[in-house]
Amino acid sequence: MSRLELVDVAVQLGGRTLVRELSFQIGAGELVGLIGPNGAGKSTLIKAIAQLLPYRGTIRLDGESLDRTPARERARRLAYLSQDDRVQWPISVADLVALGRHPYRGGWWRGAGRASEADRHAIESAMRATDVWSLRARASDTLSGGERARVRLARALAVEAPLLLADEPVAALDPRHQLEVMELLRAQAHQGASVIVVLHDLTLASRFCDRLLLLHQGRTVALGAVETVLSADHLRLAYGIGAVMGKHQGQTYIVPWSCATGDLSSTRSAI
Ligand SMILES: Nc1ncnc2c1ncn2[C@@H]1O[C@H](COP(=O)(O)OP(=O)(O)OP(=O)(O)O)[C@@H](O)[C@H]1O
């Protein structure tokens, strides 16, 4: 049985259809990259899976419809890292990461200082893995964009959920931290989690993901093996670019190189 299953999922907002009849499955231990141009519907799809937007169709986690799963249980089984990186309160980094353990607690939040042994272990592991342990006493609203991104990822990892949805987790990161975060997501998958990561960097998508889902205008352009999805035709049709592709140490790198010329509208509408 697949871990996550979407059947004919569609999202309509403000009178527009943002995701169109999309079906796919992800197994335990898989890292799937969700790619596509700005406005393709990637965040909308991720939010629908996270039950943050109304949708049509069915989304099942371990065989159970997510819209029927009680909220607290869902919050343990599904960790969501949003694209929105605003930090609303001047709470410490440690307390922000500790919020990831909230679904395991009864009653109201008491902060990282009063966490159980299991909570403390999850919080510290997540902070060390994302390289933010040294920031633990800092006020979270004083962090740089990249530091904040890693702290928010730590909060999502602290949930220790079997499904991790990460919307552009490397967008604000320097190259080394981008690689570290992708290795971390890979490691989460190796340990049995199912991970969906939204990416704009096609080389990272190619190198680290098991499969890719390429969206354009809310539709699936391609879903499958990295080499199949990242074809020159798909890049031209979905992104309107020409790219330089090559191999290094047996892995594919992709450098967006030129804006495709000519009328793409007819080919795009055919996708
Ligand atoms: N609440 C809403 N009402 C109407 N349209 C919306 C709403 N939210 C998003 N959209 C539109 O839906 C489309 C898809 O948005 P979405 O954020 O899912 O794109 P994306 O693929 O994540 O893009 P990006 O790469 O820019 O983050 C966009 O055209 C966006 O303007």
Short mmCIF file of C-alpha atoms and ligand atoms in Angstrom, two decimals:
data_model
loop_
_atom_site.label_atom_id
_atom_site.label_comp_id
_atom_site.label_asym_id
_atom_site.label_seq_id
_atom_site.Cartn_x
_atom_site.Cartn_y
_atom_site.Cartn_z
CA MET A 1 0.00 0.00 0.00
CA SER A 2 1.28 3.47 -0.82
CA ARG A 3 1.84 5.93 2.01
CA LEU A 4 0.16 8.88 0.29
CA GLU A 5 -2.43 8.55 -2.43
CA LEU A 6 -4.16 11.33 -4.36
CA VAL A 7 -7.11 10.48 -6.57
CA ASP A 8 -8.54 13.11 -8.93
CA VAL A 9 -7.61 15.99 -6.64
CA ALA A 10 -8.74 19.39 -7.87
CA VAL A 11 -8.57 22.78 -6.18
CA GLN A 12 -10.73 25.74 -7.12
CA LEU A 13 -10.28 29.13 -5.48
CA GLY A 14 -11.70 32.54 -6.32
CA GLY A 15 -13.53 31.03 -9.29
CA ARG A 16 -10.27 29.67 -10.79
CA THR A 17 -9.20 26.07 -11.08
CA LEU A 18 -5.66 25.98 -9.65
CA VAL A 19 -5.11 22.21 -9.59
CA ARG A 20 -6.81 19.93 -12.11
CA GLU A 21 -7.72 16.27 -11.47
CA LEU A 22 -4.36 15.18 -10.23
CA SER A 23 -3.63 11.60 -9.18
CA PHE A 24 -0.43 10.08 -7.85
CA GLN A 25 0.97 7.86 -5.13
CA ILE A 26 4.08 8.03 -2.99
CA GLY A 27 5.56 5.14 -1.07
CA ALA A 28 7.37 5.07 2.26
CA GLY A 29 11.00 6.07 1.80
CA GLU A 30 10.42 8.15 -1.33
CA LEU A 31 11.62 11.70 -1.92
CA VAL A 32 9.48 13.30 -4.61
CA GLY A 33 10.29 16.69 -6.08
CA LEU A 34 7.39 18.96 -7.03
CA ILE A 35 8.57 21.33 -9.73
CA GLY A 36 7.07 23.79 -12.18
CA PRO A 37 7.08 27.49 -13.00
CA ASN A 38 5.74 30.27 -10.77
CA GLY A 39 1.99 29.97 -10.41
CA ALA A 40 1.89 26.33 -11.56
CA GLY A 41 -0.05 25.28 -8.46
CA LYS A 42 2.74 23.65 -6.41
CA SER A 43 1.98 25.43 -3.11
CA THR A 44 -1.76 25.04 -3.70
CA LEU A 45 -1.33 21.28 -4.09
CA ILE A 46 0.89 21.02 -1.01
CA LYS A 47 -1.63 23.01 1.05
CA ALA A 48 -4.47 20.78 -0.16
CA ILE A 49 -2.51 17.69 0.95
CA ALA A 50 -1.90 19.41 4.29
CA GLN A 51 -5.70 19.95 4.54
CA LEU A 52 -5.29 23.72 4.55
CA LEU A 53 -7.41 24.31 1.44
CA PRO A 54 -10.71 22.85 0.27
CA TYR A 55 -10.37 20.34 -2.58
CA ARG A 56 -12.33 17.81 -4.57
CA GLY A 57 -11.17 14.22 -4.87
CA THR A 58 -9.52 11.98 -2.32
CA ILE A 59 -6.27 12.26 -0.37
CA ARG A 60 -5.35 9.21 1.68
CA LEU A 61 -2.49 8.73 4.10
CA ASP A 62 -1.79 5.07 4.91
CA GLY A 63 -5.17 4.19 3.42
CA GLU A 64 -7.19 6.67 5.51
CA SER A 65 -8.85 9.77 4.04
CA LEU A 66 -7.00 12.73 5.50
CA ASP A 67 -10.12 14.88 5.69
CA ARG A 68 -11.59 12.36 8.12
CA THR A 69 -8.48 12.02 10.28
CA PRO A 70 -8.77 13.87 13.63
CA ALA A 71 -6.69 17.08 13.60
CA ARG A 72 -4.27 16.09 16.37
CA GLU A 73 -3.53 12.72 14.81
CA ARG A 74 -3.10 14.36 11.41
CA ALA A 75 -0.65 16.84 12.94
CA ARG A 76 1.51 13.91 14.11
CA ARG A 77 1.44 12.13 10.79
CA LEU A 78 1.96 15.06 8.48
CA ALA A 79 4.56 17.82 8.88
CA TYR A 80 4.16 20.90 6.70
CA LEU A 81 6.81 23.50 6.04
CA SER A 82 5.13 26.47 4.38
CA GLN A 83 6.66 28.87 1.91
CA ASP A 84 5.57 31.81 4.07
CA ASP A 85 8.59 32.52 6.27
CA ARG A 86 7.16 35.23 8.52
CA VAL A 87 7.85 34.65 12.19
CA GLN A 88 5.06 36.28 14.13
CA TRP A 89 6.41 36.30 17.68
CA PRO A 90 9.79 37.11 19.24
CA ILE A 91 10.01 33.62 20.78
CA SER A 92 13.33 31.84 21.13
CA VAL A 93 14.54 29.54 18.39
CA ALA A 94 14.33 26.57 20.79
CA ASP A 95 10.68 27.36 21.60
CA LEU A 96 9.84 27.80 17.92
CA VAL A 97 11.31 24.40 17.04
CA ALA A 98 9.58 22.90 20.08
CA LEU A 99 6.22 23.89 18.56
CA GLY A 100 6.77 20.90 16.28
CA ARG A 101 6.07 18.69 19.31
CA HIS A 102 2.75 20.35 20.09
CA PRO A 103 0.67 17.52 18.52
CA TYR A 104 2.15 15.11 21.11
CA ARG A 105 1.12 17.16 24.13
CA GLY A 106 -2.11 17.41 26.01
CA GLY A 107 -3.27 20.85 27.04
CA TRP A 108 -1.67 24.15 26.20
CA TRP A 109 1.87 24.82 25.13
CA ARG A 110 4.51 25.15 27.87
CA GLY A 111 7.66 25.81 25.83
CA ALA A 112 10.83 23.86 25.14
CA GLY A 113 12.02 24.08 28.76
CA ARG A 114 9.26 21.75 30.04
CA ALA A 115 9.48 19.20 27.25
CA SER A 116 9.46 15.42 27.86
CA GLU A 117 12.59 13.34 27.20
CA ALA A 118 11.22 12.24 23.78
CA ASP A 119 10.34 15.83 22.92
CA ARG A 120 13.77 17.11 23.98
CA HIS A 121 15.47 14.45 21.90
CA ALA A 122 13.38 15.25 18.79
CA ILE A 123 13.92 19.00 19.23
CA GLU A 124 17.68 18.74 19.71
CA SER A 125 18.13 16.23 16.84
CA ALA A 126 16.16 18.48 14.48
CA MET A 127 18.18 21.55 15.51
CA ARG A 128 21.52 19.81 15.13
CA ALA A 129 20.53 18.32 11.76
CA THR A 130 19.62 21.75 10.43
CA ASP A 131 22.67 23.43 11.96
CA VAL A 132 20.69 25.78 14.21
CA TRP A 133 21.65 24.38 17.62
CA SER A 134 23.98 27.32 18.22
CA LEU A 135 21.06 29.70 17.57
CA ARG A 136 18.77 28.11 20.18
CA ALA A 137 18.69 31.05 22.58
CA ARG A 138 18.23 33.69 19.88
CA ALA A 139 14.92 35.49 19.37
CA SER A 140 13.52 33.98 16.18
CA ASP A 141 12.51 37.36 14.73
CA THR A 142 16.16 38.49 14.69
CA LEU A 143 17.42 35.74 12.37
CA SER A 144 18.63 36.12 8.80
CA GLY A 145 16.42 34.69 6.05
CA GLY A 146 18.56 31.57 5.70
CA GLU A 147 18.79 30.99 9.46
CA ARG A 148 15.02 31.38 9.73
CA ALA A 149 14.50 28.87 6.90
CA ARG A 150 16.62 26.29 8.72
CA VAL A 151 14.85 26.91 12.03
CA ARG A 152 11.45 26.46 10.35
CA LEU A 153 12.69 23.22 8.79
CA ALA A 154 13.87 22.09 12.23
CA ARG A 155 10.36 22.67 13.56
CA ALA A 156 8.93 20.49 10.76
CA LEU A 157 11.53 17.75 11.39
CA ALA A 158 10.80 17.80 15.13
CA VAL A 159 7.32 16.46 14.36
CA GLU A 160 8.96 13.18 13.24
CA ALA A 161 5.97 12.62 10.95
CA PRO A 162 5.89 9.85 8.34
CA LEU A 163 4.90 12.45 5.71
CA LEU A 164 6.92 15.64 5.28
CA LEU A 165 5.70 18.37 2.93
CA ALA A 166 8.39 21.01 2.38
CA ASP A 167 7.53 24.03 0.23
CA GLU A 168 10.76 25.56 -1.14
CA PRO A 169 12.91 24.75 1.90
CA VAL A 170 16.15 25.78 0.16
CA ALA A 171 15.00 29.00 -1.52
CA ALA A 172 16.78 31.30 0.96
CA LEU A 173 19.82 29.14 1.64
CA ASP A 174 23.46 29.50 0.64
CA PRO A 175 24.86 26.68 -1.57
CA ARG A 176 26.32 24.64 1.28
CA HIS A 177 23.15 24.78 3.34
CA GLN A 178 21.10 23.93 0.22
CA LEU A 179 23.12 20.74 -0.17
CA GLU A 180 22.88 19.97 3.54
CA VAL A 181 19.10 20.40 3.54
CA MET A 182 18.70 18.20 0.47
CA GLU A 183 20.91 15.55 2.10
CA LEU A 184 18.78 15.85 5.20
CA LEU A 185 15.57 15.31 3.24
CA ARG A 186 17.20 12.33 1.53
CA ALA A 187 18.13 10.96 4.94
CA GLN A 188 14.54 11.41 6.16
CA ALA A 189 13.40 9.32 3.20
CA HIS A 190 16.08 6.70 3.88
CA GLN A 191 14.74 6.42 7.40
CA GLY A 192 11.28 5.64 5.98
CA ALA A 193 9.54 9.01 5.67
CA SER A 194 7.72 10.04 2.52
CA VAL A 195 8.88 13.49 1.50
CA ILE A 196 7.48 15.94 -1.04
CA VAL A 197 9.73 18.90 -1.66
CA VAL A 198 8.93 21.92 -3.83
CA LEU A 199 12.01 23.07 -5.70
CA HIS A 200 13.01 25.57 -8.34
CA ASP A 201 16.61 24.35 -8.58
CA LEU A 202 16.48 21.66 -11.25
CA THR A 203 19.93 20.28 -10.47
CA LEU A 204 18.99 19.70 -6.83
CA ALA A 205 15.72 18.15 -8.02
CA SER A 206 17.60 15.89 -10.40
CA ARG A 207 20.33 14.86 -7.95
CA PHE A 208 18.35 14.23 -4.82
CA CYS A 209 14.81 13.21 -5.77
CA ASP A 210 13.65 9.68 -6.56
CA ARG A 211 10.86 10.96 -8.79
CA LEU A 212 9.60 14.30 -10.02
CA LEU A 213 6.15 15.74 -10.60
CA LEU A 214 6.23 18.62 -13.08
CA LEU A 215 3.19 20.89 -12.89
CA HIS A 216 2.11 23.60 -15.29
CA GLN A 217 -1.12 25.58 -15.00
CA GLY A 218 -2.35 23.13 -12.37
CA ARG A 219 -1.88 20.09 -14.61
CA THR A 220 0.61 17.26 -14.53
CA VAL A 221 3.05 17.70 -17.40
CA ALA A 222 5.15 14.71 -16.37
CA LEU A 223 5.47 12.40 -13.40
CA GLY A 224 8.17 9.81 -13.03
CA ALA A 225 11.88 9.23 -13.25
CA VAL A 226 14.08 12.31 -13.14
CA GLU A 227 15.55 11.80 -16.64
CA THR A 228 12.10 11.41 -18.18
CA VAL A 229 10.61 14.45 -16.50
CA LEU A 230 13.56 16.79 -17.07
CA SER A 231 13.63 16.46 -20.84
CA ALA A 232 14.49 19.44 -23.04
CA ASP A 233 10.93 19.40 -24.38
CA HIS A 234 9.34 19.48 -20.93
CA LEU A 235 11.59 22.33 -19.80
CA ARG A 236 10.72 24.31 -22.90
CA LEU A 237 7.01 23.62 -22.62
CA ALA A 238 6.58 24.16 -18.89
CA TYR A 239 9.20 26.81 -18.10
CA GLY A 240 9.81 28.30 -21.55
CA ILE A 241 13.57 27.78 -21.25
CA GLY A 242 16.43 26.09 -22.96
CA ALA A 243 18.86 24.44 -20.54
CA VAL A 244 22.39 23.11 -20.58
CA MET A 245 22.45 19.56 -19.25
CA GLY A 246 25.47 17.47 -18.45
CA LYS A 247 26.79 14.75 -16.21
CA HIS A 248 29.20 15.03 -13.31
CA GLN A 249 30.12 11.97 -11.28
CA GLY A 250 27.28 10.13 -12.99
CA GLN A 251 24.65 12.67 -11.95
CA THR A 252 22.78 15.13 -14.12
CA TYR A 253 23.20 18.88 -13.73
CA ILE A 254 20.92 21.37 -15.40
CA VAL A 255 21.72 25.02 -15.96
CA PRO A 256 18.85 27.17 -17.21
CA TRP A 257 20.48 28.93 -20.15
CA SER A 258 18.10 30.76 -22.46
CA CYS A 259 14.52 31.92 -22.71
CA ALA A 260 12.87 29.80 -25.38
CA THR A 261 11.79 31.87 -28.33
CA GLY A 262 8.79 31.49 -30.60
CA ASP A 263 5.16 31.02 -29.74
CA LEU A 264 4.91 28.55 -26.86
CA SER A 265 1.23 29.13 -26.30
CA SER A 266 0.04 26.42 -28.69
CA THR A 267 2.44 23.81 -27.35
CA ARG A 268 1.69 24.88 -23.77
CA SER A 269 -2.04 24.53 -24.20
CA ALA A 270 -1.41 21.03 -25.54
CA ILE A 271 0.30 19.92 -22.31
N1 LIG B 1 -6.62 32.15 -2.71
C1 LIG B 1 -6.42 32.25 -4.02
N2 LIG B 1 -7.37 32.72 -4.85
C2 LIG B 1 -7.17 32.82 -6.18
N3 LIG B 1 -6.02 32.46 -6.80
C3 LIG B 1 -5.04 31.98 -6.01
C4 LIG B 1 -5.16 31.84 -4.60
N4 LIG B 1 -4.01 31.34 -4.10
C5 LIG B 1 -3.19 31.17 -5.16
N5 LIG B 1 -3.80 31.56 -6.30
C6 LIG B 1 -3.26 31.51 -7.66
O1 LIG B 1 -3.08 30.15 -7.97
C7 LIG B 1 -1.96 29.96 -8.83
C8 LIG B 1 -1.05 28.93 -8.24
O2 LIG B 1 -0.46 29.46 -7.06
P1 LIG B 1 0.62 28.62 -6.24
O3 LIG B 1 1.03 29.47 -5.08
O4 LIG B 1 0.09 27.29 -5.97
O5 LIG B 1 1.78 28.53 -7.32
P2 LIG B 1 3.24 27.93 -7.17
O6 LIG B 1 3.40 26.90 -8.23
O7 LIG B 1 3.49 27.49 -5.77
O8 LIG B 1 4.11 29.21 -7.55
P3 LIG B 1 5.52 29.81 -7.01
O9 LIG B 1 6.60 29.01 -7.70
O10 LIG B 1 5.47 31.22 -7.53
O11 LIG B 1 5.54 29.72 -5.52
C9 LIG B 1 -1.32 31.33 -8.98
O12 LIG B 1 -1.74 31.90 -10.20
C10 LIG B 1 -1.89 32.12 -7.80
O13 LIG B 1 -1.98 33.52 -8.11
#
